[in-house]
mmCIF file of C-alpha atoms in Angstrom:
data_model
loop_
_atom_site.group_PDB
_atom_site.id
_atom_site.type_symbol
_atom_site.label_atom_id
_atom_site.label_comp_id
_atom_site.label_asym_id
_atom_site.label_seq_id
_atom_site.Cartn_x
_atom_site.Cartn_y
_atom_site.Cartn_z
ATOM 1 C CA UNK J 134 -134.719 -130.614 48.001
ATOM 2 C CA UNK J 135 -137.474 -132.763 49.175
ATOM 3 C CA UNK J 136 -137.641 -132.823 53.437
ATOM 4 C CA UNK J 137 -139.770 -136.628 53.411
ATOM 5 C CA UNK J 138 -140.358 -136.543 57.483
ATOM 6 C CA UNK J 139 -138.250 -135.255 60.616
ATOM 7 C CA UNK J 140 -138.480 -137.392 63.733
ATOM 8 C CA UNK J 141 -137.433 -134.837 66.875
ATOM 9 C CA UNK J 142 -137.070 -135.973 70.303
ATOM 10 C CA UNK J 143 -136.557 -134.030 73.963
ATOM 11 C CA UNK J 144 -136.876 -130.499 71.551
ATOM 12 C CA UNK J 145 -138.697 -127.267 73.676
ATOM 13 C CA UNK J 146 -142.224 -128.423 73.577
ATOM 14 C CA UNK J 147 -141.536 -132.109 71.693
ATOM 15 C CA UNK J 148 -140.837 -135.214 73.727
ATOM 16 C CA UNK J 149 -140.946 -137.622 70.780
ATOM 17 C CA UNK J 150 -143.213 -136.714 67.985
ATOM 18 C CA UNK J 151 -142.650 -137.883 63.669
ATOM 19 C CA UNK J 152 -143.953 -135.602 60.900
ATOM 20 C CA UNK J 153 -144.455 -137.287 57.725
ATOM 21 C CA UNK J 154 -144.249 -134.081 54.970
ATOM 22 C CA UNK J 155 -145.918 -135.154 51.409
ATOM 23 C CA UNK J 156 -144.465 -133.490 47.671
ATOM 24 C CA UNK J 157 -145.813 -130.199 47.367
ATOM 25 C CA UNK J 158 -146.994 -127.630 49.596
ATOM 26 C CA UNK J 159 -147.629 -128.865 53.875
ATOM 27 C CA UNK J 160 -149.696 -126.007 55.811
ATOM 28 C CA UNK J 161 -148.784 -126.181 59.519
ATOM 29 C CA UNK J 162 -152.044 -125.511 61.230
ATOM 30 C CA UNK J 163 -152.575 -125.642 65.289
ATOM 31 C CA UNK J 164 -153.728 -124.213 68.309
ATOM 32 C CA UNK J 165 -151.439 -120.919 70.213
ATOM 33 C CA UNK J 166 -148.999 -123.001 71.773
ATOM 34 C CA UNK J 167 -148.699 -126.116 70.288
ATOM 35 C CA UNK J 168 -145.098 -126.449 68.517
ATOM 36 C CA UNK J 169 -145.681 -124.800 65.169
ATOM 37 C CA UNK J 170 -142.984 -122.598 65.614
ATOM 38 C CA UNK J 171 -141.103 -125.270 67.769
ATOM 39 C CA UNK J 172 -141.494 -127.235 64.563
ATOM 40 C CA UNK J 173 -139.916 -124.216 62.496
ATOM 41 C CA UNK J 174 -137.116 -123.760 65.064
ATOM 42 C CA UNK J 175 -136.085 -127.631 64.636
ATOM 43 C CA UNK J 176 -135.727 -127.640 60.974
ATOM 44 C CA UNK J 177 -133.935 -124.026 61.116
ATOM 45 C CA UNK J 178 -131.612 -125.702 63.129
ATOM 46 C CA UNK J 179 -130.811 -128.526 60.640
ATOM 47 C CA UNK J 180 -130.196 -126.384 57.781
ATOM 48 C CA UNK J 181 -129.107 -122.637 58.948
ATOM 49 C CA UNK J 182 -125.633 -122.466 60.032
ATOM 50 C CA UNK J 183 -126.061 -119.366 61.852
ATOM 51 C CA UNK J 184 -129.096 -121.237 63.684
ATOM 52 C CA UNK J 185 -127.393 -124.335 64.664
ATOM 53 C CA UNK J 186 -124.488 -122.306 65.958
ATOM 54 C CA UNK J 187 -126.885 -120.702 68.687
ATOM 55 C CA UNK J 188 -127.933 -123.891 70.243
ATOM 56 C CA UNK J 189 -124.681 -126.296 70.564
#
């Protein structure tokens, strides 16, 4: 499966932000405290059942 972007809105730290991911291997690389987690915790919540579950 190829993930080609996510778009999240309102989301913990996020108001409105786009990520474009490219083919291959995308490093997530920030300050402490600037969503790269946040970023994890979206997409965990798209595909983990168990995840999504925990924040309806």
């Amino acid at each position: 499966m190829y993930i080609s972007g996510i778009e999240i809105k309102n989301f913990r730290s996020f108001d409105n932000i786009n990520i474009d991911f490219h083919e291959g291997v995308n490093v997530l690389i920030g300050h402490n405290n600037s969503g790269k987690s946040n970023l994890l915790r979206a997409l965990a919540i798209i595909f983990d059942r168990t995840v999504k579950n925990n924040y309806r």
